[in-house]
Short mmCIF file of C-alpha atoms and ligand atoms in Angstrom, two decimals:
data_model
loop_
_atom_site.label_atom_id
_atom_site.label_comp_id
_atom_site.label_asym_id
_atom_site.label_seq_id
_atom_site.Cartn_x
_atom_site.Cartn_y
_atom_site.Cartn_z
CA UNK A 1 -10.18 25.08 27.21
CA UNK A 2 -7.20 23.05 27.54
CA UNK A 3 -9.16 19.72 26.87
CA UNK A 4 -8.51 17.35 23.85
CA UNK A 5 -11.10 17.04 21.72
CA UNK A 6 -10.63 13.86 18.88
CA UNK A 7 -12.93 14.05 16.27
CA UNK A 8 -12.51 10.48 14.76
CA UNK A 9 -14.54 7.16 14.42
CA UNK A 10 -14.06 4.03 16.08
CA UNK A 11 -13.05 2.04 12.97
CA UNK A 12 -10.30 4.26 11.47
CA UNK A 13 -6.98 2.80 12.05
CA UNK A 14 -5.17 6.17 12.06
CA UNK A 15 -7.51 7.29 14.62
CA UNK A 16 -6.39 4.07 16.68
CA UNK A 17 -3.17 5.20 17.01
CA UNK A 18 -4.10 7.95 18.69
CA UNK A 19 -6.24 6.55 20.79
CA UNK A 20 -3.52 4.17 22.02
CA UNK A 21 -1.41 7.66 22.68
CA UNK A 22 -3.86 8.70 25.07
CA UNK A 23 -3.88 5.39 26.82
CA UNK A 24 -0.14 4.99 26.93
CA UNK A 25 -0.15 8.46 28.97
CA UNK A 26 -3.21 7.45 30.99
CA UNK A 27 -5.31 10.74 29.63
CA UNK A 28 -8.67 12.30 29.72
CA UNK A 29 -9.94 13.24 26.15
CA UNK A 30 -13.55 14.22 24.61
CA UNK A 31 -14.80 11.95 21.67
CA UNK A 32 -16.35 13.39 18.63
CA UNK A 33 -17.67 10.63 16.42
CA UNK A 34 -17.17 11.93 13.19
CA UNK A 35 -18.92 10.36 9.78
CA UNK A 36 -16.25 8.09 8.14
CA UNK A 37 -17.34 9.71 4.56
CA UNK A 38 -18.45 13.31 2.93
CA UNK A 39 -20.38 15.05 4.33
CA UNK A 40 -19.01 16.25 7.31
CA UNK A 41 -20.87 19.34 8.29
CA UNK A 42 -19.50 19.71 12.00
CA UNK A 43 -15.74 18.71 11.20
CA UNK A 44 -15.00 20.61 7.99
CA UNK A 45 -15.60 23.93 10.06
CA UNK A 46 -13.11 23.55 12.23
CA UNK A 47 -10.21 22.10 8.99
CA UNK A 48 -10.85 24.73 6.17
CA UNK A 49 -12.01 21.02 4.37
CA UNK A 50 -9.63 19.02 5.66
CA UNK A 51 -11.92 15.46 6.06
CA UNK A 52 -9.58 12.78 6.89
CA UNK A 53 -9.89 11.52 10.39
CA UNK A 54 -8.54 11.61 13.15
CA UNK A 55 -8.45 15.57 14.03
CA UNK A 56 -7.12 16.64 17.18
CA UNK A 57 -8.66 20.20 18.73
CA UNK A 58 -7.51 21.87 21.33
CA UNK A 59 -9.64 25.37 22.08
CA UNK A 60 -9.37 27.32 18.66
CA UNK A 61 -6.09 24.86 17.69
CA UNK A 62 -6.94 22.39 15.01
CA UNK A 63 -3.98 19.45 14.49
CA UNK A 64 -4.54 17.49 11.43
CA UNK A 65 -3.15 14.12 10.49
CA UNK A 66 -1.36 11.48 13.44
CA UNK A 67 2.12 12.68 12.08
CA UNK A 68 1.98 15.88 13.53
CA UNK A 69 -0.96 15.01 16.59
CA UNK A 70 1.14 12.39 18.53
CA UNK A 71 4.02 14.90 18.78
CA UNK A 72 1.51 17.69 19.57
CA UNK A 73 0.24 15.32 22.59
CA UNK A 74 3.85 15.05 23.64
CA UNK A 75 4.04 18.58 23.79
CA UNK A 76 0.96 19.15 25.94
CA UNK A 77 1.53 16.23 28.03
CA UNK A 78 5.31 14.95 27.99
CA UNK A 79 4.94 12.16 30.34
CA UNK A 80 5.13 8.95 30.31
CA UNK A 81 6.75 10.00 27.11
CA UNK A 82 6.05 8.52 23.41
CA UNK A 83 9.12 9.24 22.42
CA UNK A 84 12.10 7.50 24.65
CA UNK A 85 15.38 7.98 24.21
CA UNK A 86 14.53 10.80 22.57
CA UNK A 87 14.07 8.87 19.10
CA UNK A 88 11.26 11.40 17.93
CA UNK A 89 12.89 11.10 14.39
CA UNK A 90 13.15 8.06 14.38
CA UNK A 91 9.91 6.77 15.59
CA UNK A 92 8.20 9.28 12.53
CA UNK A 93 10.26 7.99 10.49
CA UNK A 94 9.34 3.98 10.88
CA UNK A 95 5.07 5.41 11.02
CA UNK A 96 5.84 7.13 7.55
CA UNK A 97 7.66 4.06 6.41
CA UNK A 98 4.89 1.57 7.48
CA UNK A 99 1.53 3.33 6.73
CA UNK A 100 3.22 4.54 2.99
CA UNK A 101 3.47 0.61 2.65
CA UNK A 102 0.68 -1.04 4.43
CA UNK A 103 -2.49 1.02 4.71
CA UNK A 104 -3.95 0.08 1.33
CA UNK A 105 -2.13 -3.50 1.28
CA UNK A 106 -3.81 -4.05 4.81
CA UNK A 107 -7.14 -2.57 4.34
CA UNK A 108 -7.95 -4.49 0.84
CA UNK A 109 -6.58 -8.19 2.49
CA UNK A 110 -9.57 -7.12 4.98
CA UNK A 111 -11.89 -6.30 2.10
CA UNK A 112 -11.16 -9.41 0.58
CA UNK A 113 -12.40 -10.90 3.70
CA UNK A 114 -15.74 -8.28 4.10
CA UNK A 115 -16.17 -6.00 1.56
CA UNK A 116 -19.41 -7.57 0.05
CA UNK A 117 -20.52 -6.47 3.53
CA UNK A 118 -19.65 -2.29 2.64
CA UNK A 119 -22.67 -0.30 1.35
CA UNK A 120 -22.21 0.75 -2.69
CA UNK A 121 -21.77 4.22 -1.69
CA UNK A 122 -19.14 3.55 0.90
CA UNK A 123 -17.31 1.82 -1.74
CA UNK A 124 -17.82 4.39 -4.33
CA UNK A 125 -16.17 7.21 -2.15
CA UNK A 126 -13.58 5.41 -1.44
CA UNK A 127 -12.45 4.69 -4.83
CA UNK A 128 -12.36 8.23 -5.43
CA UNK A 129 -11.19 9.47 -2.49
CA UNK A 130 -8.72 6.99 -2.73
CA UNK A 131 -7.97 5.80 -5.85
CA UNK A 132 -8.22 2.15 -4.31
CA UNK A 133 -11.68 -0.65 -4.95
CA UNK A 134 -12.45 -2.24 -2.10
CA UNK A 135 -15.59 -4.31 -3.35
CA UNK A 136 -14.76 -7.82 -2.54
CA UNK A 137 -13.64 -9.26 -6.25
CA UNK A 138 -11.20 -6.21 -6.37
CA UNK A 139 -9.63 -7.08 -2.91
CA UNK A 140 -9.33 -10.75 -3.58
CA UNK A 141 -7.71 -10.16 -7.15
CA UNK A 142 -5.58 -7.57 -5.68
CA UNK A 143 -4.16 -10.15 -2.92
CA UNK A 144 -1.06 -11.93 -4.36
CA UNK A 145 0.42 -8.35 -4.53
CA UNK A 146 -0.98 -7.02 -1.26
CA UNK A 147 0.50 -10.06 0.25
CA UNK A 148 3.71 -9.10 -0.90
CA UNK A 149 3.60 -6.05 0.33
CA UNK A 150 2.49 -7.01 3.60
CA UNK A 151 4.90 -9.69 3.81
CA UNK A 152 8.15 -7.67 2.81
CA UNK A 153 6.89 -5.03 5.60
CA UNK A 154 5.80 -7.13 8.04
CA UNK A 155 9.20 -8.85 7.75
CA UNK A 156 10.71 -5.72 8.34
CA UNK A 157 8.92 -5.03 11.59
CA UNK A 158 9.53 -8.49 13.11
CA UNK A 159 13.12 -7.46 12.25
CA UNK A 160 13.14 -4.40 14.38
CA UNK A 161 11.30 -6.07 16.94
CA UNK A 162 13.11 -9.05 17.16
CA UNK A 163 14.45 -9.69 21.30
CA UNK A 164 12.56 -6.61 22.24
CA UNK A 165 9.73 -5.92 24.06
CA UNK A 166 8.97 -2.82 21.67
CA UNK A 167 10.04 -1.28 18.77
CA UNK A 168 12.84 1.17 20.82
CA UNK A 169 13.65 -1.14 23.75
CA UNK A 170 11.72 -1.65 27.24
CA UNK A 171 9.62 1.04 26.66
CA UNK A 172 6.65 1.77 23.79
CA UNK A 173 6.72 4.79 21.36
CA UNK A 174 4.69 6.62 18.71
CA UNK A 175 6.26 3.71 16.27
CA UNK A 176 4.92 1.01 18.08
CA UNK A 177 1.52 2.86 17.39
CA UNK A 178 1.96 4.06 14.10
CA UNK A 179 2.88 0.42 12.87
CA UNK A 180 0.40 -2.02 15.22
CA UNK A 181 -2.60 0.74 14.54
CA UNK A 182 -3.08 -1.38 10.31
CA UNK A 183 -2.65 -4.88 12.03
CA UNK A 184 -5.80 -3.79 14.41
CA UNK A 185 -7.57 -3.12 11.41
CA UNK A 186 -7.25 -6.20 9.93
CA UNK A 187 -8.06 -8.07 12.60
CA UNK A 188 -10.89 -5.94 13.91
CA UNK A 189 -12.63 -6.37 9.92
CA UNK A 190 -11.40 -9.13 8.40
CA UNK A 191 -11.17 -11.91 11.28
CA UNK A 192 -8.91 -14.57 11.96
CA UNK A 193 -9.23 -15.43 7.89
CA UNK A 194 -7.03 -12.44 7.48
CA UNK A 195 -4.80 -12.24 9.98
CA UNK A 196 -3.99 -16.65 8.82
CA UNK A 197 -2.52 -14.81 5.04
CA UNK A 198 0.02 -12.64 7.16
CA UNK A 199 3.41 -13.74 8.96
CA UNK A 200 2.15 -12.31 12.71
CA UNK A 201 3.57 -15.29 14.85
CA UNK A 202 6.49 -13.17 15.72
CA UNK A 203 4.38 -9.92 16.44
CA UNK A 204 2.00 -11.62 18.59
CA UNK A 205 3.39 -10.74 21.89
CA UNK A 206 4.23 -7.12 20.82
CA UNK A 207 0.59 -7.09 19.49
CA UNK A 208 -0.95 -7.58 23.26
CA UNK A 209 1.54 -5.16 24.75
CA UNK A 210 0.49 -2.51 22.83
CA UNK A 211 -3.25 -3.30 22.73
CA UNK A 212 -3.09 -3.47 26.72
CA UNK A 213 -2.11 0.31 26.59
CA UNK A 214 -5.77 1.22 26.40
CA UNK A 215 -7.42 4.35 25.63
CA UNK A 216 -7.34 6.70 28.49
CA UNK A 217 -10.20 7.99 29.85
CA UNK A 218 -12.54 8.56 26.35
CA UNK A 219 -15.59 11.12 27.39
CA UNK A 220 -18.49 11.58 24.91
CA UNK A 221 -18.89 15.21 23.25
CA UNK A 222 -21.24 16.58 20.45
CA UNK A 223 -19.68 17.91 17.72
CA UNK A 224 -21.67 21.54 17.84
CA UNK A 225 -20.07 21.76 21.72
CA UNK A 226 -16.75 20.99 20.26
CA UNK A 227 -17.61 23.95 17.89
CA UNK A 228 -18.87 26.42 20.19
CA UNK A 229 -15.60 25.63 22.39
CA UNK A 230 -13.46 26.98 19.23
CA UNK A 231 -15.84 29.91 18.72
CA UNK A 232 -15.56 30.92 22.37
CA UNK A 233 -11.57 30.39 22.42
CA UNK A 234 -8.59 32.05 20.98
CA UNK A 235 -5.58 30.01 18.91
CA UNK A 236 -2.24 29.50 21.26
CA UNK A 237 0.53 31.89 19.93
CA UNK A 238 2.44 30.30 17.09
CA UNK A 239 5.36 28.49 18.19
CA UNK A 240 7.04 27.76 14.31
CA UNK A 241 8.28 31.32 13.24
CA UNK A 242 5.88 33.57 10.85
CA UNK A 243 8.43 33.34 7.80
CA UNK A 244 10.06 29.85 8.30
CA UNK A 245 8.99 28.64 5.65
CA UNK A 246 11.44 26.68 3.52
CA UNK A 247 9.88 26.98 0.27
CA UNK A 248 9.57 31.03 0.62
CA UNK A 249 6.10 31.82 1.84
CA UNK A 250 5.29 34.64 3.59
CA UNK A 251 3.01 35.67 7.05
CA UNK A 252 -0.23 36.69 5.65
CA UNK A 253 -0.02 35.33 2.13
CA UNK A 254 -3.45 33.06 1.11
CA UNK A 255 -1.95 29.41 0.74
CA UNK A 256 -3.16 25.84 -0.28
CA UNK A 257 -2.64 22.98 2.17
CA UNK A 258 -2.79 19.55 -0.05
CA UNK A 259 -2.16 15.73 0.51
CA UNK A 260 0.50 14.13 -1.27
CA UNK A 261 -1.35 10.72 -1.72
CA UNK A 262 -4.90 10.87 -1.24
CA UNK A 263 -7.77 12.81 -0.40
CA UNK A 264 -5.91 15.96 -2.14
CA UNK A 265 -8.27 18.60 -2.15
CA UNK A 266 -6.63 21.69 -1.31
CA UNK A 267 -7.56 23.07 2.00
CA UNK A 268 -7.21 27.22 2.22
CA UNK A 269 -6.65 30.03 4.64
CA UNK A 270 -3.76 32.50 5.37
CA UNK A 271 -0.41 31.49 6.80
CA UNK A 272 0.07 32.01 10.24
CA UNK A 273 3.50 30.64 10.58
CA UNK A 274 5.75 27.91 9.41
CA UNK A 275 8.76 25.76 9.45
CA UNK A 276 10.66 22.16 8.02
CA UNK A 277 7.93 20.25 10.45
CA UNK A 278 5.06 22.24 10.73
CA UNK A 279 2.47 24.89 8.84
CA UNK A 280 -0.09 27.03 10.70
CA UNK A 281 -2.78 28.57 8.64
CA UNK A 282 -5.67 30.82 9.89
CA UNK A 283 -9.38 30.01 8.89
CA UNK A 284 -12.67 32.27 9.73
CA UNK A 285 -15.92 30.93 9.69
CA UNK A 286 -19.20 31.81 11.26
CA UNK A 287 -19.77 28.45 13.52
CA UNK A 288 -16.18 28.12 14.80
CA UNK A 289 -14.91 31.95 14.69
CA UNK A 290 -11.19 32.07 14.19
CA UNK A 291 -9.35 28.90 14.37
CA UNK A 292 -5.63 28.10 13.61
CA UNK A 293 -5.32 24.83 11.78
CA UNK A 294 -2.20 22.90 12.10
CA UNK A 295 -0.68 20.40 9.52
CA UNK A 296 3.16 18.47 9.42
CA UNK A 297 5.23 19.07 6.68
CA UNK A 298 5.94 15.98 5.92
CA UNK A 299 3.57 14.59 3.52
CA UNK A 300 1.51 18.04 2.46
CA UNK A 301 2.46 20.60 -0.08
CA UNK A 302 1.53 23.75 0.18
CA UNK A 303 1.43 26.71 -2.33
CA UNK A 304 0.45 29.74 -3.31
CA UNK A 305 -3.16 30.54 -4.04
N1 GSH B 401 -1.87 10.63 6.90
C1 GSH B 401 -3.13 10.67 7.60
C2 GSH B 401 -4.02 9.56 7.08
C3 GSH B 401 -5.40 9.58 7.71
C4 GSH B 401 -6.38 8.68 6.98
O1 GSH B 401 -6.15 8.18 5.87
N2 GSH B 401 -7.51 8.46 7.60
C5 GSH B 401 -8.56 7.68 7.00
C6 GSH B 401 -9.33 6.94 8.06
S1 GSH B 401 -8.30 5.96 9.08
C7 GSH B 401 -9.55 8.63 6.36
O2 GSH B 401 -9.56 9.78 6.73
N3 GSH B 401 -10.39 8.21 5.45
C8 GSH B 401 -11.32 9.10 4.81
C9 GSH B 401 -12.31 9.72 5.72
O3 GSH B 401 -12.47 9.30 6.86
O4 GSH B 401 -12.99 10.64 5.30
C10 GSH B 401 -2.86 10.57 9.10
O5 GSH B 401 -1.77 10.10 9.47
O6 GSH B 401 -3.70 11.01 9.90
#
């Protein structure tokens, strides 16, 4: 029951991340290959809606977005630690920083690359899930200013790298995963052809470091097993208090769970519990039974509903 279950798809860059988490504490974990777009009839279950990948499960525990699942594998399994020196702030600090600034920047200099290789409908989801065209003529008109923005980041990073052997010293952390995760995209889709418009001399090193961390041990699992092992579970007792929350909410009070950039349609269910980093709502459905879903603070609003 204990097992962690990622519901993801091998080219999502956010899901890459946490694949490198499991390989950086050499773990077991089942693999649910999710669709990358809508519909997603076995993942939606288990969020109350919530489709963006990855989606960690544990039993009847649902952790959505990398913010809040690399600190929930931390929890769960503290060692070798992603977090040295016990910069857990900081390291979620430098992921928010980078993937506010890069993911779009880095995903159209791929499409500029590929994206007359992306099915129409792929493209038209995107653009309004996202808000963002990745058709080829879009991406390649897009790139002076994508460049920019890689640059000026990218800069940045070398920066903080600069003398080390990772982003916090000797050791690698969630920030070494939460920033190289966007650079694997590019090069995985958009070649060599991409990678030659970015400054990555200076990351190159850092680059095979944390690409030798691996993925742990990745085991196949069907999504309706992953569902029948919430259905036959319980959730884990709350650990963030059932009126912590900052804004005034209350234990057992219907709420809306929203994105602040993209993909913002409200995801519903009671509130279970909350504080500054985390809120726990409760969802019921048929396939799944009860299930708590879990989301960080930090870049959700929730309300009322
Ligand atoms: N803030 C989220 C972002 C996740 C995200 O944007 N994931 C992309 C794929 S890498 C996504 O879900 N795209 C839409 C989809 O797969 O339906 C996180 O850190 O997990």
């Amino acid at each position: 029951m204990d097992q962690l279950i990622l519901h993801h798809y091998d080219f999502s860059p956010y899901s890459e991340a946490i694949r490198l988490a499991f390989g950086l504490k050499d773990l077991d974990w089942q693999s649910v290959e999710t669709p990358p777009m809508a519909p997603k009839p076995d993942l939606v279950p288990l969020t109350a809606g919530y489709r963006r990948a990855p989606v960690l499960q544990v039993g009847a525990d649902v952790y959505c977005d990398t913010r809040l699942i690399l600190r929930e594998i931390e929890r769960r399994h503290p060692k070798p630690t992603l977090y040295p020196w016990g910069q857990i702030g900081m390291a979620s600090a430098v992921g928010d920083w980078w993937n506010r600034l890069t993911f779009f920047p880095g995903a159209q200099l791929a499409t500029s690359v590929m994206g007359d290789q992306i099915p129409p409908e792929f493209i038209e989801e995107r653009r309004a899930l996202m808000g963002h065209d990745f058709t080829r003529a879009a991406s390649v008109a897009a790139l002076p200013v994508n460049r920019q923005r890689l640059h000026a980041a990218i800069a940045w990073l070398a920066e903080m790298l600069h003398g080390r052997a990772f982003i916090f010293g000797d050791a690698p952390s969630a920030a070494d995963l939460s920033t190289y995760h966007i650079l694997w995209f590019i090069r995985q889709n958009g070649g060599a052809e991409a990678e030659a418009m970015l400054p990555l001399a200076p990351l190159r090193d850092w680059t095979e470091r944390v690409a030798a961390l691996g993925h742990g041990r990745r085991h196949k699992m069907e999504a309706q097993a992953a569902l029948d092992i919430a259905r036959h579970a319980h959730p884990g007792p709350a650990r963030a208090p059932a009126d912590g929350d900052p804004g005034g909410l209350k234990h057992g009070q219907r709420v809306a769970v929203r994105a602040d950039d993209y993909a913002r349609d409200p995801v519903h269910g009671i509130l279970v519990a909350a504080d500054a980093e985390t809120v726990v709502i409760r969802h019921e459905e048929a396939r799944v039974g009860v299930v708590h879903v879990h989301f960080p603070r930090v870049g959700y609003d929730v309300v009322a509903a």
